[in-house]
Amino acid sequence: MHTRHLSWVIVPGLLALAILLGLTWQTSAAPVAASWPDVPSPIRATGAITMDKFVYLPLIYQSTAACQAIPAETYGTLPAGVVLPLHRPAEVDADINLGWRGYAQYANAQLVFRAIGGDTDPNAPQFPSLFADNRVPTLTSGYQIYDWDWGCNCRQGLHTTNPSITVLGMGSAANEIISVPSSGYNIGNGYGVLILYADTTRITLKYTAEDSVIAGYTLHVENVCTEPRLLQLYRDMNAAGRGQLPALRGGQGFGRAIGQAIIVGIQDNGTWMDPRSCKDWWQGRNLNCQ
């Protein structure tokens, strides 16, 4: 959770000065919006009052401290190959920015680990290593993503089948460090992932060295306060044209949990997967897989 500090900001002397000067109210046909443009429209519509002096009342606000750094971490970059040209900025790409695509909580979600058939990749990212203690977290909530129509580049209805749950809430302690899930992949120079997208409360990790979700695993993590130096590095690389992107190693901390749960979704070759699958993301754990 963000560390919050209550900051009291008082504009000294202005209230007293205004009292000394006096406040003059005048009636006029000129609308108040001419001198106070952000007056709500019901007041603007009267056009009955103007002011030639203002009282500046003490300003009281609550400021939010920046995300806490992870002092032990340093961050580098790797060249980012492109499978296909990007047709849209990452922040408005529904496969890269989960917040742009959107998702909704599923009231009937089965918060259990799933025994799903099919092939198993022994190198797949392992979700327990999101956490410093390598634990199997409590499953707190299930979500369904919105399907996307790439023809109109617009959101469609909720994705409700195969799998029914595509995004999963995992119990966290506020402010605990969240790390890159370990895998058997090396994308260059010992790095495990590229950062395809980062914002203050979400991040997208790619387990290949391409600026695309078409091949390999893409991991989305929400409700995480992105480490401020990593966030700035991403913004710098994005602004410079994305020829290089931030790269992290498995187990490297990329942010801190904002509250009591982080939210995680994963794609394989662009397809949204079930994050509850025992054989894929929870290997080697003695779980009651259903």
PDB file of N, CA, C and O in Angstrom, residues 68-136:
ATOM      1  N   GLN A  68       7.659   3.265  -2.854  1.00  0.00           N
ATOM      2  CA  GLN A  68       8.966   3.050  -2.229  1.00  0.00           C
ATOM      3  C   GLN A  68       9.894   2.315  -3.185  1.00  0.00           C
ATOM      4  O   GLN A  68       9.495   1.356  -3.845  1.00  0.00           O
ATOM      5  N   ALA A  69      11.122   2.758  -3.246  1.00  0.00           N
ATOM      6  CA  ALA A  69      12.130   2.086  -4.056  1.00  0.00           C
ATOM      7  C   ALA A  69      12.475   0.736  -3.446  1.00  0.00           C
ATOM      8  O   ALA A  69      12.177   0.458  -2.279  1.00  0.00           O
ATOM      9  N   ILE A  70      13.107  -0.114  -4.252  1.00  0.00           N
ATOM     10  CA  ILE A  70      13.665  -1.376  -3.769  1.00  0.00           C
ATOM     11  C   ILE A  70      15.179  -1.203  -3.862  1.00  0.00           C
ATOM     12  O   ILE A  70      15.777  -1.416  -4.929  1.00  0.00           O
ATOM     13  N   PRO A  71      15.827  -0.761  -2.790  1.00  0.00           N
ATOM     14  CA  PRO A  71      17.214  -0.276  -2.886  1.00  0.00           C
ATOM     15  C   PRO A  71      18.200  -1.295  -3.449  1.00  0.00           C
ATOM     16  O   PRO A  71      19.178  -0.913  -4.103  1.00  0.00           O
ATOM     17  N   ALA A  72      17.974  -2.581  -3.223  1.00  0.00           N
ATOM     18  CA  ALA A  72      18.953  -3.578  -3.654  1.00  0.00           C
ATOM     19  C   ALA A  72      18.934  -3.829  -5.153  1.00  0.00           C
ATOM     20  O   ALA A  72      19.845  -4.481  -5.677  1.00  0.00           O
ATOM     21  N   GLU A  73      17.925  -3.323  -5.858  1.00  0.00           N
ATOM     22  CA  GLU A  73      17.765  -3.647  -7.269  1.00  0.00           C
ATOM     23  C   GLU A  73      18.378  -2.584  -8.183  1.00  0.00           C
ATOM     24  O   GLU A  73      18.332  -1.390  -7.886  1.00  0.00           O
ATOM     25  N   THR A  74      18.941  -3.060  -9.293  1.00  0.00           N
ATOM     26  CA  THR A  74      19.343  -2.190 -10.397  1.00  0.00           C
ATOM     27  C   THR A  74      18.723  -2.764 -11.671  1.00  0.00           C
ATOM     28  O   THR A  74      18.498  -3.978 -11.768  1.00  0.00           O
ATOM     29  N   TYR A  75      18.467  -1.897 -12.650  1.00  0.00           N
ATOM     30  CA  TYR A  75      17.733  -2.321 -13.831  1.00  0.00           C
ATOM     31  C   TYR A  75      18.493  -1.963 -15.098  1.00  0.00           C
ATOM     32  O   TYR A  75      19.016  -0.861 -15.222  1.00  0.00           O
ATOM     33  N   GLY A  76      18.515  -2.917 -16.031  1.00  0.00           N
ATOM     34  CA  GLY A  76      19.172  -2.699 -17.315  1.00  0.00           C
ATOM     35  C   GLY A  76      18.177  -2.777 -18.452  1.00  0.00           C
ATOM     36  O   GLY A  76      16.961  -2.795 -18.251  1.00  0.00           O
ATOM     37  N   THR A  77      18.694  -2.816 -19.672  1.00  0.00           N
ATOM     38  CA  THR A  77      17.852  -2.895 -20.865  1.00  0.00           C
ATOM     39  C   THR A  77      18.412  -3.937 -21.823  1.00  0.00           C
ATOM     40  O   THR A  77      19.583  -4.326 -21.738  1.00  0.00           O
ATOM     41  N   LEU A  78      17.554  -4.349 -22.753  1.00  0.00           N
ATOM     42  CA  LEU A  78      17.949  -5.226 -23.857  1.00  0.00           C
ATOM     43  C   LEU A  78      17.330  -4.694 -25.143  1.00  0.00           C
ATOM     44  O   LEU A  78      16.262  -4.063 -25.094  1.00  0.00           O
ATOM     45  N   PRO A  79      17.957  -4.972 -26.282  1.00  0.00           N
ATOM     46  CA  PRO A  79      17.290  -4.653 -27.547  1.00  0.00           C
ATOM     47  C   PRO A  79      15.972  -5.418 -27.642  1.00  0.00           C
ATOM     48  O   PRO A  79      15.882  -6.588 -27.254  1.00  0.00           O
ATOM     49  N   ALA A  80      14.952  -4.755 -28.145  1.00  0.00           N
ATOM     50  CA  ALA A  80      13.617  -5.351 -28.245  1.00  0.00           C
ATOM     51  C   ALA A  80      13.322  -5.663 -29.701  1.00  0.00           C
ATOM     52  O   ALA A  80      13.091  -4.758 -30.507  1.00  0.00           O
ATOM     53  N   GLY A  81      13.333  -6.944 -30.048  1.00  0.00           N
ATOM     54  CA  GLY A  81      12.962  -7.331 -31.392  1.00  0.00           C
ATOM     55  C   GLY A  81      11.460  -7.201 -31.582  1.00  0.00           C
ATOM     56  O   GLY A  81      10.692  -7.204 -30.629  1.00  0.00           O
ATOM     57  N   VAL A  82      11.025  -7.074 -32.821  1.00  0.00           N
ATOM     58  CA  VAL A  82       9.602  -6.910 -33.130  1.00  0.00           C
ATOM     59  C   VAL A  82       9.193  -8.019 -34.092  1.00  0.00           C
ATOM     60  O   VAL A  82       9.755  -8.149 -35.183  1.00  0.00           O
ATOM     61  N   VAL A  83       8.209  -8.831 -33.675  1.00  0.00           N
ATOM     62  CA  VAL A  83       7.709  -9.895 -34.544  1.00  0.00           C
ATOM     63  C   VAL A  83       6.901  -9.298 -35.684  1.00  0.00           C
ATOM     64  O   VAL A  83       7.073  -9.642 -36.840  1.00  0.00           O
ATOM     65  N   LEU A  84       5.996  -8.408 -35.347  1.00  0.00           N
ATOM     66  CA  LEU A  84       5.227  -7.648 -36.332  1.00  0.00           C
ATOM     67  C   LEU A  84       5.272  -6.183 -35.923  1.00  0.00           C
ATOM     68  O   LEU A  84       5.379  -5.869 -34.726  1.00  0.00           O
ATOM     69  N   PRO A  85       5.194  -5.255 -36.870  1.00  0.00           N
ATOM     70  CA  PRO A  85       5.210  -3.838 -36.494  1.00  0.00           C
ATOM     71  C   PRO A  85       4.065  -3.505 -35.543  1.00  0.00           C
ATOM     72  O   PRO A  85       2.944  -3.997 -35.691  1.00  0.00           O
ATOM     73  N   LEU A  86       4.361  -2.689 -34.542  1.00  0.00           N
ATOM     74  CA  LEU A  86       3.313  -2.230 -33.639  1.00  0.00           C
ATOM     75  C   LEU A  86       2.422  -1.230 -34.371  1.00  0.00           C
ATOM     76  O   LEU A  86       2.907  -0.275 -34.963  1.00  0.00           O
ATOM     77  N   HIS A  87       1.136  -1.455 -34.338  1.00  0.00           N
ATOM     78  CA  HIS A  87       0.207  -0.573 -35.018  1.00  0.00           C
ATOM     79  C   HIS A  87      -0.400   0.459 -34.081  1.00  0.00           C
ATOM     80  O   HIS A  87      -1.151   1.319 -34.505  1.00  0.00           O
ATOM     81  N   ARG A  88      -0.066   0.371 -32.806  1.00  0.00           N
ATOM     82  CA  ARG A  88      -0.660   1.292 -31.827  1.00  0.00           C
ATOM     83  C   ARG A  88       0.314   1.419 -30.661  1.00  0.00           C
ATOM     84  O   ARG A  88       1.107   0.501 -30.415  1.00  0.00           O
ATOM     85  N   PRO A  89       0.284   2.531 -29.946  1.00  0.00           N
ATOM     86  CA  PRO A  89       1.143   2.661 -28.772  1.00  0.00           C
ATOM     87  C   PRO A  89       0.815   1.583 -27.740  1.00  0.00           C
ATOM     88  O   PRO A  89      -0.326   1.110 -27.637  1.00  0.00           O
ATOM     89  N   ALA A  90       1.810   1.197 -26.957  1.00  0.00           N
ATOM     90  CA  ALA A  90       1.623   0.113 -25.993  1.00  0.00           C
ATOM     91  C   ALA A  90       0.503   0.403 -25.014  1.00  0.00           C
ATOM     92  O   ALA A  90      -0.244  -0.503 -24.622  1.00  0.00           O
ATOM     93  N   GLU A  91       0.344   1.670 -24.623  1.00  0.00           N
ATOM     94  CA  GLU A  91      -0.668   1.991 -23.614  1.00  0.00           C
ATOM     95  C   GLU A  91      -2.091   1.782 -24.117  1.00  0.00           C
ATOM     96  O   GLU A  91      -3.021   1.669 -23.322  1.00  0.00           O
ATOM     97  N   VAL A  92      -2.286   1.724 -25.425  1.00  0.00           N
ATOM     98  CA  VAL A  92      -3.618   1.482 -25.978  1.00  0.00           C
ATOM     99  C   VAL A  92      -3.627   0.195 -26.804  1.00  0.00           C
ATOM    100  O   VAL A  92      -4.426   0.046 -27.727  1.00  0.00           O
ATOM    101  N   ASP A  93      -2.761  -0.737 -26.451  1.00  0.00           N
ATOM    102  CA  ASP A  93      -2.762  -2.061 -27.058  1.00  0.00           C
ATOM    103  C   ASP A  93      -3.392  -3.022 -26.062  1.00  0.00           C
ATOM    104  O   ASP A  93      -2.873  -3.228 -24.964  1.00  0.00           O
ATOM    105  N   ALA A  94      -4.511  -3.632 -26.436  1.00  0.00           N
ATOM    106  CA  ALA A  94      -5.293  -4.446 -25.498  1.00  0.00           C
ATOM    107  C   ALA A  94      -4.596  -5.739 -25.108  1.00  0.00           C
ATOM    108  O   ALA A  94      -5.026  -6.391 -24.147  1.00  0.00           O
ATOM    109  N   ASP A  95      -3.542  -6.138 -25.808  1.00  0.00           N
ATOM    110  CA  ASP A  95      -2.774  -7.315 -25.407  1.00  0.00           C
ATOM    111  C   ASP A  95      -1.575  -6.956 -24.542  1.00  0.00           C
ATOM    112  O   ASP A  95      -0.958  -7.846 -23.951  1.00  0.00           O
ATOM    113  N   ILE A  96      -1.243  -5.693 -24.475  1.00  0.00           N
ATOM    114  CA  ILE A  96      -0.075  -5.269 -23.698  1.00  0.00           C
ATOM    115  C   ILE A  96      -0.475  -4.539 -22.424  1.00  0.00           C
ATOM    116  O   ILE A  96       0.144  -4.727 -21.372  1.00  0.00           O
ATOM    117  N   ASN A  97      -1.512  -3.731 -22.488  1.00  0.00           N
ATOM    118  CA  ASN A  97      -1.999  -2.996 -21.327  1.00  0.00           C
ATOM    119  C   ASN A  97      -3.328  -3.622 -20.880  1.00  0.00           C
ATOM    120  O   ASN A  97      -4.364  -3.392 -21.494  1.00  0.00           O
ATOM    121  N   LEU A  98      -3.285  -4.414 -19.828  1.00  0.00           N
ATOM    122  CA  LEU A  98      -4.493  -5.087 -19.347  1.00  0.00           C
ATOM    123  C   LEU A  98      -5.541  -4.080 -18.906  1.00  0.00           C
ATOM    124  O   LEU A  98      -6.740  -4.331 -19.031  1.00  0.00           O
ATOM    125  N   GLY A  99      -5.123  -2.935 -18.426  1.00  0.00           N
ATOM    126  CA  GLY A  99      -6.081  -1.915 -18.027  1.00  0.00           C
ATOM    127  C   GLY A  99      -6.867  -1.367 -19.204  1.00  0.00           C
ATOM    128  O   GLY A  99      -8.020  -0.953 -19.055  1.00  0.00           O
ATOM    129  N   TRP A 100      -6.263  -1.353 -20.390  1.00  0.00           N
ATOM    130  CA  TRP A 100      -6.963  -0.869 -21.580  1.00  0.00           C
ATOM    131  C   TRP A 100      -8.016  -1.883 -22.031  1.00  0.00           C
ATOM    132  O   TRP A 100      -9.124  -1.527 -22.394  1.00  0.00           O
ATOM    133  N   ARG A 101      -7.669  -3.153 -21.992  1.00  0.00           N
ATOM    134  CA  ARG A 101      -8.625  -4.207 -22.352  1.00  0.00           C
ATOM    135  C   ARG A 101      -9.756  -4.252 -21.323  1.00  0.00           C
ATOM    136  O   ARG A 101     -10.924  -4.292 -21.683  1.00  0.00           O
ATOM    137  N   GLY A 102      -9.394  -4.282 -20.055  1.00  0.00           N
ATOM    138  CA  GLY A 102     -10.380  -4.315 -18.985  1.00  0.00           C
ATOM    139  C   GLY A 102     -10.785  -5.722 -18.585  1.00  0.00           C
ATOM    140  O   GLY A 102     -10.634  -6.684 -19.353  1.00  0.00           O
ATOM    141  N   TYR A 103     -11.298  -5.854 -17.389  1.00  0.00           N
ATOM    142  CA  TYR A 103     -11.755  -7.136 -16.869  1.00  0.00           C
ATOM    143  C   TYR A 103     -12.773  -6.858 -15.772  1.00  0.00           C
ATOM    144  O   TYR A 103     -12.871  -5.747 -15.246  1.00  0.00           O
ATOM    145  N   ALA A 104     -13.558  -7.884 -15.436  1.00  0.00           N
ATOM    146  CA  ALA A 104     -14.609  -7.728 -14.435  1.00  0.00           C
ATOM    147  C   ALA A 104     -14.588  -8.923 -13.492  1.00  0.00           C
ATOM    148  O   ALA A 104     -14.292 -10.053 -13.902  1.00  0.00           O
ATOM    149  N   GLN A 105     -14.909  -8.670 -12.237  1.00  0.00           N
ATOM    150  CA  GLN A 105     -14.910  -9.755 -11.266  1.00  0.00           C
ATOM    151  C   GLN A 105     -16.041 -10.735 -11.564  1.00  0.00           C
ATOM    152  O   GLN A 105     -17.152 -10.347 -11.941  1.00  0.00           O
ATOM    153  N   TYR A 106     -15.737 -12.020 -11.410  1.00  0.00           N
ATOM    154  CA  TYR A 106     -16.681 -13.088 -11.674  1.00  0.00           C
ATOM    155  C   TYR A 106     -17.191 -13.608 -10.333  1.00  0.00           C
ATOM    156  O   TYR A 106     -16.450 -14.217  -9.570  1.00  0.00           O
ATOM    157  N   ALA A 107     -18.460 -13.354 -10.059  1.00  0.00           N
ATOM    158  CA  ALA A 107     -19.019 -13.673  -8.742  1.00  0.00           C
ATOM    159  C   ALA A 107     -18.990 -15.172  -8.457  1.00  0.00           C
ATOM    160  O   ALA A 107     -18.859 -15.600  -7.307  1.00  0.00           O
ATOM    161  N   ASN A 108     -19.096 -16.016  -9.498  1.00  0.00           N
ATOM    162  CA  ASN A 108     -19.148 -17.459  -9.315  1.00  0.00           C
ATOM    163  C   ASN A 108     -17.797 -18.136  -9.544  1.00  0.00           C
ATOM    164  O   ASN A 108     -17.740 -19.340  -9.805  1.00  0.00           O
ATOM    165  N   ALA A 109     -16.733 -17.382  -9.458  1.00  0.00           N
ATOM    166  CA  ALA A 109     -15.410 -17.937  -9.706  1.00  0.00           C
ATOM    167  C   ALA A 109     -15.088 -19.039  -8.702  1.00  0.00           C
ATOM    168  O   ALA A 109     -15.329 -18.905  -7.496  1.00  0.00           O
ATOM    169  N   GLN A 110     -14.537 -20.140  -9.196  1.00  0.00           N
ATOM    170  CA  GLN A 110     -14.051 -21.212  -8.336  1.00  0.00           C
ATOM    171  C   GLN A 110     -12.619 -20.892  -7.943  1.00  0.00           C
ATOM    172  O   GLN A 110     -11.706 -20.969  -8.781  1.00  0.00           O
ATOM    173  N   LEU A 111     -12.426 -20.532  -6.700  1.00  0.00           N
ATOM    174  CA  LEU A 111     -11.094 -20.141  -6.227  1.00  0.00           C
ATOM    175  C   LEU A 111     -10.352 -21.376  -5.736  1.00  0.00           C
ATOM    176  O   LEU A 111     -10.068 -21.561  -4.547  1.00  0.00           O
ATOM    177  N   VAL A 112     -10.055 -22.235  -6.695  1.00  0.00           N
ATOM    178  CA  VAL A 112      -9.346 -23.486  -6.438  1.00  0.00           C
ATOM    179  C   VAL A 112      -8.286 -23.653  -7.515  1.00  0.00           C
ATOM    180  O   VAL A 112      -8.352 -23.043  -8.589  1.00  0.00           O
ATOM    181  N   PHE A 113      -7.306 -24.487  -7.223  1.00  0.00           N
ATOM    182  CA  PHE A 113      -6.305 -24.821  -8.232  1.00  0.00           C
ATOM    183  C   PHE A 113      -6.870 -25.906  -9.135  1.00  0.00           C
ATOM    184  O   PHE A 113      -7.543 -26.833  -8.689  1.00  0.00           O
ATOM    185  N   ARG A 114      -6.587 -25.774 -10.435  1.00  0.00           N
ATOM    186  CA  ARG A 114      -7.242 -26.605 -11.433  1.00  0.00           C
ATOM    187  C   ARG A 114      -6.296 -27.664 -12.000  1.00  0.00           C
ATOM    188  O   ARG A 114      -5.137 -27.384 -12.318  1.00  0.00           O
ATOM    189  N   ALA A 115      -6.832 -28.879 -12.125  1.00  0.00           N
ATOM    190  CA  ALA A 115      -6.128 -29.958 -12.808  1.00  0.00           C
ATOM    191  C   ALA A 115      -6.549 -29.916 -14.267  1.00  0.00           C
ATOM    192  O   ALA A 115      -7.629 -30.381 -14.633  1.00  0.00           O
ATOM    193  N   ILE A 116      -5.720 -29.364 -15.110  1.00  0.00           N
ATOM    194  CA  ILE A 116      -6.031 -29.173 -16.527  1.00  0.00           C
ATOM    195  C   ILE A 116      -5.132 -30.081 -17.348  1.00  0.00           C
ATOM    196  O   ILE A 116      -3.915 -30.162 -17.105  1.00  0.00           O
ATOM    197  N   GLY A 117      -5.715 -30.785 -18.318  1.00  0.00           N
ATOM    198  CA  GLY A 117      -4.939 -31.695 -19.142  1.00  0.00           C
ATOM    199  C   GLY A 117      -4.106 -30.961 -20.181  1.00  0.00           C
ATOM    200  O   GLY A 117      -4.175 -29.747 -20.327  1.00  0.00           O
ATOM    201  N   GLY A 118      -3.323 -31.734 -20.917  1.00  0.00           N
ATOM    202  CA  GLY A 118      -2.509 -31.155 -21.982  1.00  0.00           C
ATOM    203  C   GLY A 118      -1.028 -31.203 -21.683  1.00  0.00           C
ATOM    204  O   GLY A 118      -0.585 -31.700 -20.642  1.00  0.00           O
ATOM    205  N   ASP A 119      -0.245 -30.674 -22.614  1.00  0.00           N
ATOM    206  CA  ASP A 119       1.205 -30.660 -22.459  1.00  0.00           C
ATOM    207  C   ASP A 119       1.624 -29.728 -21.322  1.00  0.00           C
ATOM    208  O   ASP A 119       0.915 -28.785 -20.971  1.00  0.00           O
ATOM    209  N   THR A 120       2.791 -30.002 -20.803  1.00  0.00           N
ATOM    210  CA  THR A 120       3.351 -29.178 -19.723  1.00  0.00           C
ATOM    211  C   THR A 120       4.703 -28.642 -20.160  1.00  0.00           C
ATOM    212  O   THR A 120       5.529 -29.379 -20.704  1.00  0.00           O
ATOM    213  N   ASP A 121       4.922 -27.384 -19.935  1.00  0.00           N
ATOM    214  CA  ASP A 121       6.218 -26.746 -20.215  1.00  0.00           C
ATOM    215  C   ASP A 121       6.994 -26.663 -18.900  1.00  0.00           C
ATOM    216  O   ASP A 121       6.627 -25.897 -18.006  1.00  0.00           O
ATOM    217  N   PRO A 122       8.072 -27.434 -18.742  1.00  0.00           N
ATOM    218  CA  PRO A 122       8.826 -27.389 -17.483  1.00  0.00           C
ATOM    219  C   PRO A 122       9.513 -26.055 -17.241  1.00  0.00           C
ATOM    220  O   PRO A 122       9.956 -25.778 -16.112  1.00  0.00           O
ATOM    221  N   ASN A 123       9.596 -25.208 -18.263  1.00  0.00           N
ATOM    222  CA  ASN A 123      10.235 -23.902 -18.126  1.00  0.00           C
ATOM    223  C   ASN A 123       9.244 -22.766 -17.886  1.00  0.00           C
ATOM    224  O   ASN A 123       9.636 -21.596 -17.872  1.00  0.00           O
ATOM    225  N   ALA A 124       7.955 -23.072 -17.734  1.00  0.00           N
ATOM    226  CA  ALA A 124       6.936 -22.036 -17.575  1.00  0.00           C
ATOM    227  C   ALA A 124       7.178 -21.199 -16.320  1.00  0.00           C
ATOM    228  O   ALA A 124       7.725 -21.688 -15.325  1.00  0.00           O
ATOM    229  N   PRO A 125       6.772 -19.934 -16.329  1.00  0.00           N
ATOM    230  CA  PRO A 125       6.907 -19.094 -15.130  1.00  0.00           C
ATOM    231  C   PRO A 125       6.155 -19.702 -13.945  1.00  0.00           C
ATOM    232  O   PRO A 125       5.038 -20.210 -14.105  1.00  0.00           O
ATOM    233  N   GLN A 126       6.776 -19.639 -12.784  1.00  0.00           N
ATOM    234  CA  GLN A 126       6.197 -20.218 -11.580  1.00  0.00           C
ATOM    235  C   GLN A 126       5.738 -19.119 -10.634  1.00  0.00           C
ATOM    236  O   GLN A 126       6.523 -18.324 -10.124  1.00  0.00           O
ATOM    237  N   PHE A 127       4.424 -19.085 -10.400  1.00  0.00           N
ATOM    238  CA  PHE A 127       3.812 -17.977  -9.679  1.00  0.00           C
ATOM    239  C   PHE A 127       4.213 -17.867  -8.198  1.00  0.00           C
ATOM    240  O   PHE A 127       4.210 -16.744  -7.670  1.00  0.00           O
ATOM    241  N   PRO A 128       4.557 -18.960  -7.492  1.00  0.00           N
ATOM    242  CA  PRO A 128       4.981 -18.754  -6.101  1.00  0.00           C
ATOM    243  C   PRO A 128       6.154 -17.783  -5.962  1.00  0.00           C
ATOM    244  O   PRO A 128       6.268 -17.067  -4.958  1.00  0.00           O
ATOM    245  N   SER A 129       7.008 -17.727  -7.009  1.00  0.00           N
ATOM    246  CA  SER A 129       8.174 -16.848  -6.915  1.00  0.00           C
ATOM    247  C   SER A 129       7.840 -15.384  -7.166  1.00  0.00           C
ATOM    248  O   SER A 129       8.735 -14.528  -7.160  1.00  0.00           O
ATOM    249  N   LEU A 130       6.557 -15.061  -7.354  1.00  0.00           N
ATOM    250  CA  LEU A 130       6.151 -13.652  -7.274  1.00  0.00           C
ATOM    251  C   LEU A 130       6.449 -13.086  -5.887  1.00  0.00           C
ATOM    252  O   LEU A 130       6.667 -11.883  -5.730  1.00  0.00           O
ATOM    253  N   PHE A 131       6.467 -13.974  -4.880  1.00  0.00           N
ATOM    254  CA  PHE A 131       6.575 -13.561  -3.486  1.00  0.00           C
ATOM    255  C   PHE A 131       7.937 -13.964  -2.918  1.00  0.00           C
ATOM    256  O   PHE A 131       8.471 -15.020  -3.248  1.00  0.00           O
ATOM    257  N   ALA A 132       8.461 -13.138  -2.021  1.00  0.00           N
ATOM    258  CA  ALA A 132       9.797 -13.371  -1.480  1.00  0.00           C
ATOM    259  C   ALA A 132       9.888 -14.691  -0.732  1.00  0.00           C
ATOM    260  O   ALA A 132      10.944 -15.334  -0.716  1.00  0.00           O
ATOM    261  N   ASP A 133       8.787 -15.118  -0.092  1.00  0.00           N
ATOM    262  CA  ASP A 133       8.813 -16.372   0.649  1.00  0.00           C
ATOM    263  C   ASP A 133       8.419 -17.575  -0.203  1.00  0.00           C
ATOM    264  O   ASP A 133       8.266 -18.683   0.311  1.00  0.00           O
ATOM    265  N   ASN A 134       8.249 -17.365  -1.506  1.00  0.00           N
ATOM    266  CA  ASN A 134       7.975 -18.448  -2.458  1.00  0.00           C
ATOM    267  C   ASN A 134       6.734 -19.253  -2.063  1.00  0.00           C
ATOM    268  O   ASN A 134       6.666 -20.460  -2.255  1.00  0.00           O
ATOM    269  N   ARG A 135       5.734 -18.560  -1.557  1.00  0.00           N
ATOM    270  CA  ARG A 135       4.556 -19.244  -1.028  1.00  0.00           C
ATOM    271  C   ARG A 135       3.504 -19.480  -2.114  1.00  0.00           C
ATOM    272  O   ARG A 135       3.524 -18.843  -3.173  1.00  0.00           O
ATOM    273  N   VAL A 136       2.580 -20.381  -1.797  1.00  0.00           N
ATOM    274  CA  VAL A 136       1.349 -20.497  -2.572  1.00  0.00           C
ATOM    275  C   VAL A 136       0.343 -19.567  -1.906  1.00  0.00           C
ATOM    276  O   VAL A 136      -0.048 -19.785  -0.765  1.00  0.00           O
TER     277      VAL A 136
END
